[in-house]
Structure formats: structure tokens, C-alpha cells
Amino acid sequence: MKVYCVIPTYNEEAFIAQTLQSLVQQTVVPDKMVVVNDHSTDKTSEIIADFEKKHENISQVFNASENKHLPGSKVVRAFQKGFETLDDSFDIIVKLDADLILPHNYFERIIETFHQDPRIGMVGGFAYIEKNNEWVLESLTDKDHIRGAFKAYRKACFAEIGGLRPAMGWDTVDELLCRFYNWKIVTLEDLKVKHLKPTGAIYDQSARYKQGEAFYRLGYGFWITAIAGLKLALRKQKPLLFIDYLKGFFKAKNNKTPLLVTKEQAQFIRNYRWKKMKEKVFG
């Protein structure tokens, strides 16, 4: 299977070398790796250029966007810029962040898993963060969810879900649409990805409202938003975020912000979310 990677990158001089090093040392090295330098103002470009000279399967693409780091839209637009430079002969497309250290057999295991079942549409490992000199599971998401930092898609699945949405919530809507179209999602607990920078570490107040807007645009409705928002705020150990999430939800609703999905897909998503919640409560 042919694997292509796109790595959106913004001011990652502290981490990008470790990420690229972990890629070129894989037991199965991706066939093409496009690093999208998304308007970086530090030494990111020079570091990528060094790898580009030594590895013919690494290329740097420049993207001019705002310096402001808003979750979702910026990173997905950078991904799309890189994706457009690739040919169509891949079997698996992977979106990676530029602050990761992948286990040496990451792509070998990903490919093995895709080979097991033609209906597997997405595969990924688990994110670990460093706390007190130990690498511990980053507990922001459930174990049946693949983190946005490392998403691997089968080509047919990626096409059927319509690629990635340039909005916060893109890494949830992709999985919900996978399920809508009857693709399987597989998470591999043995693939421990070191996430060098905590998720959302540099998001500001406007980004907090974006989370509530994302819940609205996913078609969640008020009650699912309230439950999901409270759960997320508590997981982040910042209960007051819950208020920001609700403010963002109602702002999007009042502005009649368009959904990221169709009405039929939104209904499926609500039914799926209620089903998962009931399973957790009643077992």
C-alpha cells in the first residue's frame, strides 16, 4: 500500500526535527511526505529544508495564511494546500501534526490493519503527553476516537466523506461521516504517539467559543451539546469552559451558521451520540 503524508506546520522549530526524524526512521517509510509551512516566522523552514535535501520523499510547500492560530480552519486549509500537490496514486492518506514522535513501526502497523478488512476506513494510535517525566495517555478523548494529530484514511473512505472540513470539529465530523457511510474506525493501543505539545495549549478565548460552534455545526442540538460540553470542560479540568461552549453554540444558532453535514447526516449523528451515551450509562 502506498502511503502519502501531509504535515501542516506553523512555528514548530522546537519539534519539527523530531517529527521528521521519527518518520524517516520508520520500518515502513511513507512514499511521500509534504510539509506545509503555514506562514511560520521562526526557523521551521530551514529545518524542513535540511530534511528535504537529504530525503527525496520529503518536500516543503509554503502557504500564506494568518498568523493567528484558530483551531480547525487554519490547519485543514494548510493540509488541503499540501494535498493538492500530491498525485492520485496513494492508497492511504495521512494527516500529521508537526509536534509528534511516532513509534518506529507506526506505518507498518497502520498498513497491516488496513489490509485486514477492506471496510476499515480510518486507523490511528493513541496520544501520550509527558507529565512528571513520564509519558501518560492524553485523556481528552474516548478510545474509539483517533486524534486529529494523526489521522490515516483509506483513499476510498477519504473520498466518500468528502475530505476534511476547514472548521473546528473536522476531526469529529470525519469519523461520524465514516460511520454514516458504514466504514470502520480502528484504534491501536500499542501505537503510542508522543504528543510534544498539549492540545489547545495556545488557543485563545475566541477559540473556546469555536468549540460550542463546532457542536452546533455537527448537528448535535442543545442537549447533546450540553452533555458533551460539560464532559469536555471537566476533562480539561476547567469547568467554566462549559459556559463558553454554550455561548458559542447559541451564537452559531442565532447566526444560523451552516452545518458541516446534511440534515440526514445530522439526524444520524444525534442518534449515534444518544446511543453511545446510553451505552456508557447502562452498559
PDB file of N, CA and C in Angstrom, residues 209-243:
ATOM      1  N   TYR A 209     -15.036  29.660  22.165  1.00  0.00           N
ATOM      2  CA  TYR A 209     -16.384  29.779  21.594  1.00  0.00           C
ATOM      3  C   TYR A 209     -16.530  28.883  20.367  1.00  0.00           C
ATOM      4  N   LYS A 210     -15.417  28.697  19.657  1.00  0.00           N
ATOM      5  CA  LYS A 210     -15.451  27.877  18.438  1.00  0.00           C
ATOM      6  C   LYS A 210     -15.853  26.435  18.748  1.00  0.00           C
ATOM      7  N   GLN A 211     -15.509  25.950  19.952  1.00  0.00           N
ATOM      8  CA  GLN A 211     -15.875  24.584  20.312  1.00  0.00           C
ATOM      9  C   GLN A 211     -17.393  24.446  20.374  1.00  0.00           C
ATOM     10  N   GLY A 212     -18.062  25.436  20.972  1.00  0.00           N
ATOM     11  CA  GLY A 212     -19.520  25.420  21.015  1.00  0.00           C
ATOM     12  C   GLY A 212     -20.128  25.529  19.632  1.00  0.00           C
ATOM     13  N   GLU A 213     -19.512  26.360  18.804  1.00  0.00           N
ATOM     14  CA  GLU A 213     -19.971  26.484  17.412  1.00  0.00           C
ATOM     15  C   GLU A 213     -19.812  25.158  16.686  1.00  0.00           C
ATOM     16  N   ALA A 214     -18.702  24.460  16.964  1.00  0.00           N
ATOM     17  CA  ALA A 214     -18.467  23.162  16.326  1.00  0.00           C
ATOM     18  C   ALA A 214     -19.555  22.162  16.703  1.00  0.00           C
ATOM     19  N   PHE A 215     -19.944  22.142  17.981  1.00  0.00           N
ATOM     20  CA  PHE A 215     -21.030  21.250  18.414  1.00  0.00           C
ATOM     21  C   PHE A 215     -22.314  21.548  17.626  1.00  0.00           C
ATOM     22  N   TYR A 216     -22.589  22.842  17.451  1.00  0.00           N
ATOM     23  CA  TYR A 216     -23.786  23.226  16.684  1.00  0.00           C
ATOM     24  C   TYR A 216     -23.677  22.752  15.231  1.00  0.00           C
ATOM     25  N   ARG A 217     -22.515  22.976  14.615  1.00  0.00           N
ATOM     26  CA  ARG A 217     -22.331  22.661  13.201  1.00  0.00           C
ATOM     27  C   ARG A 217     -22.290  21.161  12.927  1.00  0.00           C
ATOM     28  N   LEU A 218     -22.033  20.378  13.980  1.00  0.00           N
ATOM     29  CA  LEU A 218     -22.089  18.917  13.847  1.00  0.00           C
ATOM     30  C   LEU A 218     -23.520  18.400  13.919  1.00  0.00           C
ATOM     31  N   GLY A 219     -24.463  19.318  14.215  1.00  0.00           N
ATOM     32  CA  GLY A 219     -25.866  18.923  14.287  1.00  0.00           C
ATOM     33  C   GLY A 219     -26.262  18.298  15.609  1.00  0.00           C
ATOM     34  N   TYR A 220     -25.476  18.566  16.672  1.00  0.00           N
ATOM     35  CA  TYR A 220     -25.711  17.915  17.958  1.00  0.00           C
ATOM     36  C   TYR A 220     -27.050  18.295  18.597  1.00  0.00           C
ATOM     37  N   GLY A 221     -27.472  19.562  18.424  1.00  0.00           N
ATOM     38  CA  GLY A 221     -28.629  20.020  19.181  1.00  0.00           C
ATOM     39  C   GLY A 221     -28.212  20.403  20.595  1.00  0.00           C
ATOM     40  N   PHE A 222     -29.128  21.053  21.342  1.00  0.00           N
ATOM     41  CA  PHE A 222     -28.754  21.619  22.646  1.00  0.00           C
ATOM     42  C   PHE A 222     -28.341  20.575  23.675  1.00  0.00           C
ATOM     43  N   TRP A 223     -29.142  19.524  23.865  1.00  0.00           N
ATOM     44  CA  TRP A 223     -28.891  18.610  24.973  1.00  0.00           C
ATOM     45  C   TRP A 223     -27.590  17.823  24.800  1.00  0.00           C
ATOM     46  N   ILE A 224     -27.321  17.378  23.576  1.00  0.00           N
ATOM     47  CA  ILE A 224     -26.057  16.661  23.335  1.00  0.00           C
ATOM     48  C   ILE A 224     -24.877  17.626  23.516  1.00  0.00           C
ATOM     49  N   THR A 225     -25.058  18.868  23.055  1.00  0.00           N
ATOM     50  CA  THR A 225     -24.017  19.888  23.237  1.00  0.00           C
ATOM     51  C   THR A 225     -23.750  20.119  24.716  1.00  0.00           C
ATOM     52  N   ALA A 226     -24.800  20.233  25.505  1.00  0.00           N
ATOM     53  CA  ALA A 226     -24.651  20.486  26.943  1.00  0.00           C
ATOM     54  C   ALA A 226     -23.891  19.341  27.623  1.00  0.00           C
ATOM     55  N   ILE A 227     -24.267  18.103  27.284  1.00  0.00           N
ATOM     56  CA  ILE A 227     -23.611  16.945  27.902  1.00  0.00           C
ATOM     57  C   ILE A 227     -22.156  16.838  27.434  1.00  0.00           C
ATOM     58  N   ALA A 228     -21.945  16.963  26.111  1.00  0.00           N
ATOM     59  CA  ALA A 228     -20.591  16.856  25.557  1.00  0.00           C
ATOM     60  C   ALA A 228     -19.705  18.002  26.056  1.00  0.00           C
ATOM     61  N   GLY A 229     -20.292  19.204  26.153  1.00  0.00           N
ATOM     62  CA  GLY A 229     -19.543  20.374  26.606  1.00  0.00           C
ATOM     63  C   GLY A 229     -19.118  20.249  28.058  1.00  0.00           C
ATOM     64  N   LEU A 230     -20.021  19.769  28.888  1.00  0.00           N
ATOM     65  CA  LEU A 230     -19.703  19.590  30.310  1.00  0.00           C
ATOM     66  C   LEU A 230     -18.610  18.538  30.492  1.00  0.00           C
ATOM     67  N   LYS A 231     -18.753  17.447  29.751  1.00  0.00           N
ATOM     68  CA  LYS A 231     -17.766  16.366  29.825  1.00  0.00           C
ATOM     69  C   LYS A 231     -16.380  16.865  29.411  1.00  0.00           C
ATOM     70  N   LEU A 232     -16.322  17.627  28.321  1.00  0.00           N
ATOM     71  CA  LEU A 232     -15.040  18.130  27.818  1.00  0.00           C
ATOM     72  C   LEU A 232     -14.423  19.139  28.788  1.00  0.00           C
ATOM     73  N   ALA A 233     -15.258  20.027  29.323  1.00  0.00           N
ATOM     74  CA  ALA A 233     -14.764  21.034  30.278  1.00  0.00           C
ATOM     75  C   ALA A 233     -14.184  20.364  31.530  1.00  0.00           C
ATOM     76  N   LEU A 234     -14.857  19.322  31.998  1.00  0.00           N
ATOM     77  CA  LEU A 234     -14.376  18.610  33.187  1.00  0.00           C
ATOM     78  C   LEU A 234     -13.089  17.837  32.889  1.00  0.00           C
ATOM     79  N   ARG A 235     -13.014  17.269  31.693  1.00  0.00           N
ATOM     80  CA  ARG A 235     -11.798  16.547  31.297  1.00  0.00           C
ATOM     81  C   ARG A 235     -10.597  17.489  31.250  1.00  0.00           C
ATOM     82  N   LYS A 236     -10.862  18.708  30.805  1.00  0.00           N
ATOM     83  CA  LYS A 236      -9.785  19.706  30.733  1.00  0.00           C
ATOM     84  C   LYS A 236      -9.522  20.346  32.091  1.00  0.00           C
ATOM     85  N   GLN A 237     -10.347  19.953  33.083  1.00  0.00           N
ATOM     86  CA  GLN A 237     -10.247  20.492  34.449  1.00  0.00           C
ATOM     87  C   GLN A 237     -10.428  22.014  34.470  1.00  0.00           C
ATOM     88  N   LYS A 238     -11.317  22.479  33.574  1.00  0.00           N
ATOM     89  CA  LYS A 238     -11.673  23.904  33.503  1.00  0.00           C
ATOM     90  C   LYS A 238     -13.192  24.004  33.352  1.00  0.00           C
ATOM     91  N   PRO A 239     -13.936  23.817  34.445  1.00  0.00           N
ATOM     92  CA  PRO A 239     -15.403  23.757  34.377  1.00  0.00           C
ATOM     93  C   PRO A 239     -16.058  24.978  33.719  1.00  0.00           C
ATOM     94  N   LEU A 240     -15.442  26.147  33.865  1.00  0.00           N
ATOM     95  CA  LEU A 240     -16.043  27.360  33.301  1.00  0.00           C
ATOM     96  C   LEU A 240     -16.026  27.388  31.773  1.00  0.00           C
ATOM     97  N   LEU A 241     -15.213  26.520  31.167  1.00  0.00           N
ATOM     98  CA  LEU A 241     -15.232  26.401  29.712  1.00  0.00           C
ATOM     99  C   LEU A 241     -16.623  26.015  29.218  1.00  0.00           C
ATOM    100  N   PHE A 242     -17.360  25.295  30.054  1.00  0.00           N
ATOM    101  CA  PHE A 242     -18.719  24.869  29.708  1.00  0.00           C
ATOM    102  C   PHE A 242     -19.581  26.065  29.291  1.00  0.00           C
ATOM    103  N   ILE A 243     -19.437  27.184  29.994  1.00  0.00           N
ATOM    104  CA  ILE A 243     -20.217  28.391  29.676  1.00  0.00           C
ATOM    105  C   ILE A 243     -19.804  28.934  28.309  1.00  0.00           C
TER     106      ILE A 243
END
